[in-house]
Every structure is written in structure tokens, then in C-alpha cells.
XYZ file of C-alpha atoms in Angstrom:
536
model
C -42.785 -30.207 -45.137
C -41.381 -29.720 -48.619
C -41.198 -33.480 -49.173
C -44.825 -33.916 -48.114
C -45.864 -31.109 -50.456
C -44.035 -32.699 -53.419
C -45.517 -36.121 -52.638
C -49.000 -34.645 -52.377
C -48.517 -32.782 -55.656
C -47.399 -35.973 -57.358
C -50.425 -37.864 -56.058
C -52.856 -35.191 -57.176
C -51.210 -34.911 -60.611
C -51.315 -38.689 -61.057
C -54.999 -38.772 -60.203
C -55.653 -35.918 -62.605
C -53.763 -37.649 -65.394
C -55.633 -40.883 -64.848
C -58.942 -39.084 -65.177
C -57.875 -36.880 -68.090
C -56.576 -39.675 -70.325
C -58.940 -42.442 -69.192
C -56.299 -45.163 -69.309
C -57.483 -48.678 -70.082
C -57.019 -51.168 -67.278
C -56.808 -54.480 -69.100
C -53.388 -56.019 -69.639
C -53.520 -55.938 -73.441
C -53.893 -52.181 -73.404
C -50.897 -51.940 -71.091
C -48.523 -53.563 -73.584
C -46.618 -52.370 -76.601
C -44.672 -54.618 -78.943
C -42.519 -54.502 -82.036
C -43.936 -55.426 -85.422
C -42.601 -58.992 -85.172
C -44.025 -59.637 -81.728
C -40.569 -60.675 -80.498
C -40.320 -57.809 -77.980
C -43.200 -56.898 -75.706
C -43.015 -54.217 -73.040
C -45.392 -53.734 -70.127
C -45.330 -50.096 -69.036
C -47.186 -48.832 -66.018
C -49.432 -46.870 -68.348
C -49.730 -45.806 -71.984
C -50.794 -42.204 -72.580
C -52.114 -40.777 -75.848
C -51.815 -37.007 -75.312
C -53.417 -34.558 -77.711
C -51.472 -31.416 -76.828
C -48.073 -30.223 -75.699
C -49.549 -29.283 -72.330
C -50.682 -32.854 -71.787
C -47.188 -34.122 -72.650
C -45.769 -31.696 -70.086
C -48.144 -32.987 -67.422
C -47.149 -36.582 -68.118
C -43.420 -35.848 -67.953
C -43.731 -33.747 -64.798
C -45.733 -36.485 -63.095
C -43.124 -39.099 -64.070
C -40.332 -36.877 -62.759
C -42.049 -36.433 -59.409
C -42.645 -40.162 -59.051
C -39.189 -41.297 -60.222
C -40.486 -42.917 -63.407
C -38.910 -42.915 -66.860
C -40.672 -41.923 -70.092
C -40.338 -43.065 -73.694
C -42.266 -42.267 -76.860
C -43.273 -45.085 -79.206
C -46.309 -46.496 -80.950
C -48.165 -49.471 -79.552
C -46.771 -51.406 -82.485
C -43.362 -49.930 -83.104
C -41.151 -50.401 -86.150
C -38.086 -51.795 -84.410
C -36.686 -55.281 -83.982
C -35.709 -54.598 -80.389
C -36.862 -52.537 -77.419
C -35.529 -49.164 -78.577
C -38.950 -47.525 -78.181
C -39.868 -49.152 -74.845
C -39.854 -47.103 -71.657
C -39.386 -50.300 -69.674
C -41.649 -52.401 -67.532
C -43.690 -50.403 -65.022
C -42.555 -47.119 -66.577
C -44.462 -44.487 -68.579
C -45.115 -44.849 -72.296
C -46.337 -42.069 -74.578
C -47.729 -42.390 -78.088
C -48.246 -39.343 -80.302
C -50.991 -40.851 -82.425
C -53.258 -37.894 -81.559
C -50.571 -35.319 -82.385
C -50.413 -35.796 -86.140
C -51.310 -32.444 -87.656
C -49.652 -29.765 -89.766
C -49.043 -26.709 -87.581
C -47.968 -24.269 -90.280
C -46.903 -24.176 -93.911
C -44.854 -21.313 -95.372
C -44.461 -21.586 -99.137
C -42.254 -18.491 -99.348
C -39.825 -19.738 -96.724
C -40.180 -23.314 -98.015
C -40.819 -24.681 -94.548
C -43.475 -26.751 -92.851
C -43.995 -27.379 -89.136
C -45.708 -30.610 -88.132
C -46.571 -32.494 -85.000
C -44.215 -35.408 -84.437
C -46.930 -38.042 -84.682
C -47.646 -37.264 -88.329
C -46.838 -40.062 -90.752
C -44.336 -39.219 -93.465
C -46.525 -40.279 -96.390
C -49.393 -38.102 -95.130
C -47.033 -35.138 -94.963
C -45.752 -35.712 -98.485
C -49.306 -36.123 -99.803
C -50.082 -32.651 -98.464
C -46.854 -31.100 -99.738
C -47.221 -32.586 -103.213
C -50.554 -30.819 -103.618
C -48.802 -27.535 -102.811
C -45.971 -28.210 -105.263
C -43.332 -29.042 -102.627
C -41.616 -32.068 -101.142
C -39.057 -33.258 -98.642
C -36.833 -35.235 -100.899
C -35.153 -37.330 -98.329
C -37.256 -40.353 -99.110
C -37.111 -43.517 -97.058
C -38.296 -46.662 -98.809
C -41.207 -47.164 -96.423
C -43.399 -44.136 -95.848
C -45.627 -45.044 -92.897
C -43.164 -44.002 -90.184
C -43.987 -41.000 -88.027
C -41.813 -37.910 -88.256
C -40.851 -38.262 -84.599
C -39.938 -41.909 -85.055
C -37.804 -41.092 -88.086
C -35.878 -38.521 -86.073
C -35.521 -40.905 -83.168
C -33.812 -43.616 -85.217
C -32.202 -41.686 -88.091
C -34.407 -43.118 -90.846
C -32.796 -42.705 -94.263
C -33.145 -43.225 -97.976
C -30.437 -43.195 -100.655
C -28.911 -40.172 -102.388
C -25.509 -38.576 -102.775
C -26.922 -35.678 -104.779
C -29.263 -34.089 -102.234
C -27.969 -32.456 -99.018
C -28.713 -35.619 -97.065
C -30.460 -38.969 -97.243
C -31.802 -38.563 -93.672
C -34.912 -36.641 -92.682
C -32.967 -35.471 -89.628
C -30.815 -33.164 -91.735
C -33.828 -31.317 -93.169
C -34.906 -30.128 -89.723
C -34.380 -26.404 -89.036
C -35.958 -26.361 -85.569
C -37.355 -28.802 -83.015
C -39.797 -28.238 -80.188
C -39.362 -30.720 -77.348
C -40.652 -31.290 -73.848
C -37.474 -31.754 -71.816
C -36.772 -33.810 -68.707
C -38.195 -31.107 -66.437
C -41.434 -31.007 -68.384
C -40.543 -27.653 -69.922
C -40.959 -26.727 -73.581
C -37.651 -26.084 -75.353
C -36.984 -24.782 -78.864
C -33.843 -26.419 -80.202
C -31.477 -24.987 -82.788
C -27.714 -24.731 -83.145
C -25.675 -27.381 -81.323
C -28.631 -28.735 -79.395
C -30.489 -29.239 -82.660
C -27.562 -31.190 -84.124
C -27.601 -33.375 -81.015
C -31.351 -33.949 -81.284
C -31.572 -34.602 -85.030
C -31.105 -38.305 -84.252
C -32.103 -38.480 -80.608
C -33.103 -42.098 -79.769
C -35.913 -40.602 -77.709
C -33.531 -39.915 -74.819
C -33.316 -36.105 -75.029
C -37.017 -35.412 -74.508
C -40.354 -35.808 -76.237
C -40.130 -34.266 -79.703
C -43.564 -32.695 -80.193
C -43.033 -30.509 -83.276
C -40.516 -30.355 -86.111
C -39.909 -27.598 -88.655
C -38.654 -29.053 -91.925
C -37.018 -27.470 -94.960
C -38.721 -28.071 -98.302
C -37.855 -27.918 -101.963
C -39.909 -27.769 -105.115
C -41.613 -31.029 -105.984
C -40.122 -32.884 -108.928
C -40.560 -36.089 -110.850
C -38.108 -38.911 -111.411
C -37.766 -41.710 -113.890
C -36.823 -45.107 -112.497
C -34.690 -47.663 -114.273
C -34.704 -51.220 -112.925
C -32.238 -53.753 -114.247
C -30.867 -57.167 -113.334
C -27.309 -58.376 -113.997
C -26.571 -62.099 -114.143
C -22.837 -61.622 -113.519
C -21.565 -59.759 -110.454
C -17.910 -59.870 -111.486
C -16.253 -56.558 -110.664
C -19.252 -55.091 -108.818
C -16.877 -53.678 -106.219
C -15.063 -51.709 -108.941
C -18.168 -49.934 -110.248
C -20.538 -49.675 -107.306
C -19.396 -46.211 -106.189
C -19.651 -44.916 -109.765
C -23.237 -46.177 -109.873
C -24.032 -44.427 -106.608
C -22.445 -41.138 -107.622
C -23.738 -40.912 -111.176
C -27.436 -41.127 -110.249
C -29.706 -38.994 -108.108
C -30.620 -42.110 -106.101
C -29.389 -45.689 -106.338
C -30.472 -48.885 -104.569
C -28.454 -52.025 -105.299
C -29.395 -55.571 -104.287
C -26.450 -57.988 -104.475
C -27.037 -61.738 -104.428
C -23.479 -63.075 -103.985
C -24.607 -66.692 -103.646
C -26.099 -66.412 -107.129
C -23.389 -64.197 -108.613
C -26.031 -61.596 -109.565
C -27.233 -58.134 -108.638
C -29.974 -55.653 -109.475
C -30.067 -51.873 -109.581
C -32.941 -49.435 -109.116
C -31.831 -45.998 -110.264
C -33.767 -42.728 -110.039
C -33.031 -39.544 -111.955
C -34.998 -36.272 -112.217
C -37.110 -35.408 -115.227
C -39.063 -32.183 -115.947
C -42.114 -31.799 -113.740
C -44.382 -31.716 -116.798
C -43.194 -35.184 -117.910
C -46.173 -37.496 -118.319
C -46.382 -40.163 -115.649
C -48.160 -40.954 -112.374
C -46.319 -44.122 -111.392
C -45.753 -45.319 -107.854
C -43.530 -47.866 -106.121
C -45.581 -51.054 -105.788
C -43.013 -53.443 -104.340
C -45.218 -54.052 -101.277
C -48.334 -54.770 -103.373
C -48.034 -58.504 -102.938
C -51.038 -60.608 -103.831
C -52.408 -63.167 -101.404
C -51.202 -65.933 -103.723
C -47.675 -64.491 -103.910
C -47.546 -64.069 -100.156
C -48.725 -67.650 -99.644
C -46.072 -68.937 -102.078
C -43.265 -66.981 -100.425
C -44.435 -68.077 -96.980
C -44.268 -71.740 -97.989
C -40.921 -71.288 -99.708
C -39.276 -69.368 -96.861
C -40.526 -71.812 -94.235
C -39.456 -74.845 -96.254
C -36.035 -73.289 -96.897
C -35.304 -73.441 -93.177
C -36.116 -77.119 -92.797
C -35.019 -78.577 -96.135
C -31.556 -80.212 -96.053
C -28.906 -78.110 -97.726
C -29.414 -74.614 -99.132
C -31.176 -75.420 -102.391
C -34.538 -73.967 -101.408
C -32.903 -70.923 -99.883
C -31.188 -70.235 -103.190
C -34.463 -70.865 -105.033
C -36.066 -68.187 -102.865
C -33.154 -65.871 -103.679
C -33.706 -66.486 -107.411
C -37.375 -65.610 -106.989
C -36.501 -62.364 -105.238
C -33.772 -61.550 -107.778
C -36.272 -61.961 -110.609
C -38.759 -59.788 -108.743
C -36.208 -56.997 -108.444
C -34.712 -57.380 -111.933
C -37.680 -55.785 -113.714
C -40.011 -52.902 -112.986
C -42.144 -53.138 -109.838
C -43.858 -49.794 -110.484
C -47.539 -49.311 -111.314
C -49.667 -46.529 -112.720
C -51.629 -44.827 -109.954
C -54.687 -44.424 -112.194
C -54.940 -47.782 -113.961
C -52.973 -49.945 -111.534
C -51.108 -51.473 -114.480
C -47.410 -52.289 -114.333
C -45.215 -49.614 -115.957
C -41.959 -50.622 -117.662
C -40.537 -47.075 -117.916
C -42.004 -45.491 -114.796
C -42.156 -41.744 -114.210
C -43.782 -40.172 -111.180
C -43.346 -37.784 -108.264
C -40.106 -38.438 -106.431
C -41.685 -39.365 -103.114
C -44.219 -41.826 -104.538
C -41.583 -43.416 -106.737
C -38.982 -43.913 -104.029
C -41.104 -45.087 -101.130
C -43.764 -47.734 -100.926
C -46.779 -47.990 -98.664
C -48.440 -51.049 -97.261
C -52.128 -51.371 -98.069
C -52.733 -51.483 -94.324
C -50.042 -49.832 -92.136
C -50.446 -52.613 -89.588
C -50.540 -55.455 -92.093
C -47.377 -55.254 -94.167
C -46.004 -58.525 -95.490
C -43.351 -58.627 -92.753
C -46.122 -58.500 -90.158
C -47.292 -61.876 -91.436
C -43.963 -63.396 -92.451
C -41.317 -63.250 -89.691
C -38.605 -61.113 -91.286
C -35.572 -59.573 -89.582
C -32.903 -57.180 -90.807
C -29.330 -56.321 -90.017
C -28.145 -52.938 -91.256
C -24.842 -51.193 -90.729
C -23.187 -48.086 -92.130
C -19.548 -47.954 -93.217
C -17.376 -45.240 -94.680
C -18.231 -45.175 -98.366
C -14.657 -45.409 -99.682
C -14.207 -48.717 -97.827
C -17.193 -50.350 -99.505
C -15.230 -51.981 -102.369
C -12.919 -53.719 -99.887
C -15.928 -54.741 -97.782
C -17.468 -56.408 -100.843
C -14.210 -58.246 -101.554
C -14.158 -59.545 -97.990
C -17.779 -60.674 -98.160
C -16.960 -62.606 -101.307
C -14.359 -64.503 -99.264
C -16.845 -65.240 -96.475
C -19.435 -66.535 -98.942
C -16.778 -68.609 -100.726
C -15.958 -70.239 -97.383
C -19.637 -71.193 -96.999
C -20.698 -72.645 -100.385
C -24.347 -72.388 -101.421
C -25.063 -69.530 -99.064
C -27.846 -67.399 -100.488
C -29.592 -64.326 -99.135
C -33.216 -64.998 -100.000
C -34.995 -61.680 -99.521
C -33.228 -58.634 -100.964
C -29.751 -60.061 -101.080
C -27.245 -57.659 -99.555
C -28.809 -54.251 -100.022
C -26.810 -51.045 -100.592
C -27.894 -47.422 -100.169
C -25.855 -44.238 -99.881
C -25.728 -40.861 -98.150
C -23.625 -37.762 -97.559
C -22.027 -36.893 -94.242
C -24.552 -35.700 -91.668
C -24.381 -32.870 -89.137
C -26.190 -35.041 -86.606
C -24.183 -36.352 -83.678
C -25.595 -39.897 -83.711
C -26.822 -40.388 -87.275
C -25.389 -43.451 -89.006
C -23.661 -41.092 -91.461
C -22.532 -38.590 -88.823
C -19.428 -36.840 -90.112
C -18.681 -39.223 -92.961
C -19.996 -40.085 -96.426
C -21.600 -43.455 -95.966
C -22.664 -46.712 -97.558
C -25.587 -48.373 -95.809
C -25.529 -52.169 -95.987
C -28.539 -54.316 -95.106
C -29.129 -58.059 -94.947
C -32.703 -59.257 -94.539
C -33.533 -62.785 -93.488
C -36.550 -64.827 -92.467
C -36.967 -66.252 -88.979
C -38.409 -69.562 -87.873
C -41.470 -69.776 -85.653
C -41.909 -66.034 -85.118
C -38.324 -65.517 -84.030
C -38.022 -68.505 -81.710
C -35.356 -70.247 -83.809
C -32.335 -69.015 -85.697
C -32.632 -68.637 -89.483
C -30.747 -70.923 -91.797
C -27.133 -69.881 -92.393
C -27.422 -67.303 -89.602
C -23.744 -67.966 -88.800
C -22.782 -66.496 -92.182
C -24.709 -63.304 -91.407
C -22.992 -63.110 -88.022
C -19.517 -63.439 -89.522
C -20.296 -60.593 -91.954
C -21.798 -58.543 -89.127
C -18.830 -58.949 -86.788
C -16.376 -58.247 -89.611
C -18.295 -55.054 -90.408
C -18.115 -53.908 -86.792
C -14.545 -54.844 -85.969
C -12.707 -54.386 -89.254
C -14.763 -51.652 -90.921
C -15.844 -49.611 -87.874
C -19.477 -50.036 -88.854
C -22.300 -48.219 -87.098
C -25.452 -50.276 -86.545
C -28.884 -48.958 -87.443
C -30.500 -47.859 -84.187
C -33.708 -49.822 -84.673
C -33.195 -52.711 -87.064
C -30.613 -54.881 -85.379
C -30.244 -57.370 -82.547
C -28.986 -56.610 -79.038
C -25.514 -58.009 -79.656
C -24.556 -55.592 -82.424
C -24.542 -52.506 -80.205
C -21.023 -53.020 -78.902
C -18.722 -50.095 -78.105
C -21.206 -47.564 -79.445
C -19.622 -44.449 -77.848
C -16.362 -45.164 -79.696
C -18.155 -45.202 -83.063
C -19.304 -41.572 -82.969
C -16.766 -38.732 -82.592
C -19.416 -36.443 -81.094
C -20.738 -38.911 -78.551
C -19.398 -36.740 -75.674
C -21.283 -33.726 -77.055
C -24.461 -35.829 -77.230
C -24.004 -36.778 -73.570
C -23.585 -33.078 -72.723
C -26.830 -32.303 -74.554
C -28.582 -35.059 -72.620
C -27.294 -33.648 -69.350
C -28.751 -30.259 -70.266
C -32.092 -31.457 -71.632
C -32.622 -34.412 -69.294
C -30.669 -33.761 -66.085
C -32.645 -36.327 -64.072
C -32.546 -39.119 -66.701
C -36.293 -39.209 -67.193
C -35.700 -40.359 -70.783
C -33.437 -43.361 -70.173
C -34.713 -46.785 -71.150
C -33.088 -50.251 -71.175
C -31.991 -49.837 -74.802
C -30.175 -46.584 -74.039
C -28.521 -48.121 -70.994
C -27.067 -50.867 -73.186
C -26.098 -48.645 -76.118
C -24.419 -46.066 -73.883
C -22.512 -48.720 -71.956
C -24.259 -48.032 -68.658
C -25.307 -51.699 -68.747
C -22.613 -54.006 -70.122
C -23.519 -56.403 -72.896
C -21.640 -59.009 -70.830
C -24.770 -59.194 -68.699
C -26.483 -60.837 -71.673
C -23.954 -63.675 -71.811
C -26.380 -66.357 -70.711
C -27.012 -69.890 -72.025
C -28.388 -69.755 -75.564
C -27.946 -65.990 -75.854
C -26.498 -66.207 -79.371
C -29.632 -67.664 -80.930
C -31.704 -64.898 -79.343
C -29.419 -62.247 -80.850
C -28.407 -61.074 -77.381
C -24.696 -61.884 -77.619
C -21.855 -62.978 -79.811
C -20.820 -66.277 -78.303
C -17.718 -66.573 -76.160
C -18.340 -70.099 -74.906
C -20.221 -73.120 -76.224
C -23.018 -72.622 -73.689
C -23.942 -69.388 -75.446
C -24.871 -71.398 -78.534
C -27.941 -73.366 -79.476
C -28.007 -77.114 -79.046
C -25.886 -78.992 -81.552
C -23.467 -76.115 -82.250
C -20.303 -74.788 -80.644
C -18.618 -71.390 -80.472
C -15.986 -71.231 -83.210
C -13.935 -68.592 -84.990
C -15.124 -67.359 -88.361
C -13.973 -69.336 -91.378
C -12.628 -66.192 -93.074
C -12.798 -63.392 -90.515
C -11.187 -65.307 -87.683
C -11.796 -62.590 -85.082
C -15.514 -63.402 -85.290
C -17.037 -65.842 -82.830
C -19.781 -67.901 -84.428
C -22.084 -70.682 -83.250
C -21.757 -73.299 -85.973
């Protein structure tokens, strides 16, 4: 009788949900995809709740019917399926939960719904004279998404470079559909939560007084000894971003330092303000670089990007003119916005990114090793932002990239062929660096930016992984919030299952046999880091 009652309750709740949220029935509305269009998921339904109570209803219905739940936008900012509930499962977006709940100037705290975009929050706070000065370089992410993946900026001066560490309290709907207020150990577990501890519906964030910064952009045409000074650069500035182009022997720095709030200047970061002509030129150049024999065009593209980063890319918010000595509010200076959140340049040019985090004191040796890898592959250039360095203090989060250790974040961007259907040129060089970072330098991959293959042995990379699993058992005892990405990252599904013909080119494996490689290549050891296995 109890089983019949539960089944009847589930049926009634499902019918009620269908009527309440008026789900669309066509296939397009039942799909979500990443920004590149390389991962598409087909959930049973996509819900857009407007209240915590509606989120509870959705989770309770999924629990009764044995479905899993994940939160993610219809177009999510990940290269893989980290935000997908899975086919025939239940997807939630929080696009309708994007409001400020409360603002307390005296306590210097703000509580927001998790669907609020970070730039909208900072626009509000700036008008009140406050800011959250963890500033990622792209501001259109939602607060909930930033907590899910551990989104970060670059600073060794502030308490943290991750938004997660400015959270004082989280409100979540747990795996039973109950509302929980998280603080203490559970909060530290949920700061970077991958969406697998529950639906984060509200976050209370600590603020500080708004301030202005002055940016200094400079290019260096000789990278000799960069490894000997890079940590000094990071530690002697409020915020430092460094783009290293080892194939060119050059690097650029963008440095930010505070100035008095009354300092004249209303500049903003305009690096995404690419004209149609510039975008067309880069599109032609990047595409040609893949097909042209040799690496000459790839290095030409790298020169173009080096020159673009070697001088100011800031503009005055009033006149729109370029500013050579830019001063502006810290948030607007450090992050950029796309003119249309759904039409950034990488939405039109197929761009991918590898990012890992290593212990900061090991960065000089890492650079020395990368020099050796590049030397073994002459004329290898990194045509977008070179190898990109950012920095952060140790985090209290259990699964943040900087959890428990001061960290250097290292990113390599590259362009794809045919919307991700073919490997980029010199991809084998990136893979040798990537595998060296993982296996020699105990790197931690970014949770959203990488390929499937990089998430090897994840539990061993985080000392508090067992505590995170305990938190999941408490908040999600029936595994309502477990998606395919989590199953891989946690080791519940072995990455060996992805060892299929051609898996290397799809980013699903590091080759072990020749059949894992694309046609015309074989699985070989790295030229410098011989523990790597590379299709070349």
C-alpha cells in the first residue's frame, strides 16, 4: 500500500510540475549544450523555476521517480558535460532566480539568488560603494555557476582569487528536496560543489569598499629568465596576469595596483571588444594556420596576439577611446564583458582551453620543463594568449583548484578545426605539457575548461576529498545530484571505458595504443617528458 501511495504521489507531482512550468515539447527546447556546441545533452525536461519552493518540488519529484538533477544554463560555459544532468534526466536552469535578496552595508554583506550574473551584481554594488574583489576575467557567469566550478581571477594580495572564498553562507535544496543553510564544514565542502551537493539557490557574500586600480600593460621581446622573476611579479602587484609566448621568446604582463578612489578615470577592460573586421581576420588566420604546411602561420597568429596584449586594451567608458594609462573601478578593469553574452568571439571561433593549477613554488621548474618541451618541437607557437599565468592564495574549499595550497594557474588556449571535429595543429605539444603537469607537478585540472582525459586520479589530488564525499552523503544520500561528469571525476566510472578507437583526438583519452590515435599518427612517448603518451 505504501508503494502504491508513493507511486501515486509521484505521478500527481509530475503532472503538477508539467502544468506549473509549461515545459516545451519540441526537441530543441529539450537540449542544452556547451558554448562550442561540442557537447549536447538531452534531458527528460528542462525546468526554469522562479522560487525555492519550485526547486524543492522538482527535486522531490525526481527523487520519487529515480531521476537525477543538475543545474546549468541552456548554453553552459564548459567545454565538457559538467553541467549536464544526463540524457533523460532532469535539468534545472536558474535564469528566473537572478535577484538581490538583501544588502547590508553595515555588515558588508549581500545575499543573492544563484542565477544572478556576476557583472550585474558588481554593477549594483559599485553604485553603493562596495565590491567583491575576487574578479574573474569574464563577468557574465552566474554566481551559482562560479561556485560550481571554482571560477577565479588573479591576486595574492586579497584573501582569495576565488568567489567561493567570499561566501559566508549558502542556502541549498538538498537531495531530499529540503532547504538547508550551510556554514562551517559543510560550507567549506560546498564552496566549490560541482553541482553534486544540491541546488544552490542563494549565496551570502562578503564585501569590501569599492576601489580603483591603475593597469600597466607591457610587452617584453626577450623571455630569458622569466622563471626567475615570475613569482616576484605576482607577489609585488595586487593582481598580475602574464601571457608567455615561448615559441616567440616573448611575454606580456598586465598588472593592476590600487589607487585612491578619487583618482580620475572611468576605464574598462575592452579586450573582448573585437571589431567585425578583426574577428574576420583572426578567423581566416586561425583556420589557415591549421591547414598551412609548417607552423609559420601559427606563429604569425601568435605575433598578432602578442602585439594585441603588449599595449593597453582598455577604453574610456564615456568616450570609448583607448586609454594608455587606464584607471577605473577594480571590477570593470579586471573583467571584460561580451557585447552579447551569447555571442562572444569564442562562440563564433571554435576555441578550447586547458587550464591546470600547480603549487606556486614549483612554477619556475615547470617553466624550465616547458622550455625543454618546446625546444624538442621547433616552431611551436601558442597563437591565442600564449601560456597564461594567474595566481591565488590557498583556499578553504575542499575541491577548489587552490584548496590548501598557494597556487599558480596555467592556461593554454587553442583553436579547433571544424567546430571541434578535428584536432588543432600541434595538439601533441599541448598534450605533452598537460600530462607532464598532471604526473610530475601534481596539477589539478579546472573543473569546466578541460577535456575528459585530464580528469585522471582526481580523488588523490585533493587532501579533503574524503570530507567532500562525507558532505555529499549527508546532503545527497540518494545520489540525486550525480551526473556522468561526476561519475568520471570521482572514479565511479573508469576513464578506461573511454579507450575507444580515435578517443585521443576527441579529448576522451590519453592514448595507450595506436588505435586510440587519429589516422596517420601513432601512440608514442613524449619527446621530453617520456612518461607522456602522445599521438604524433
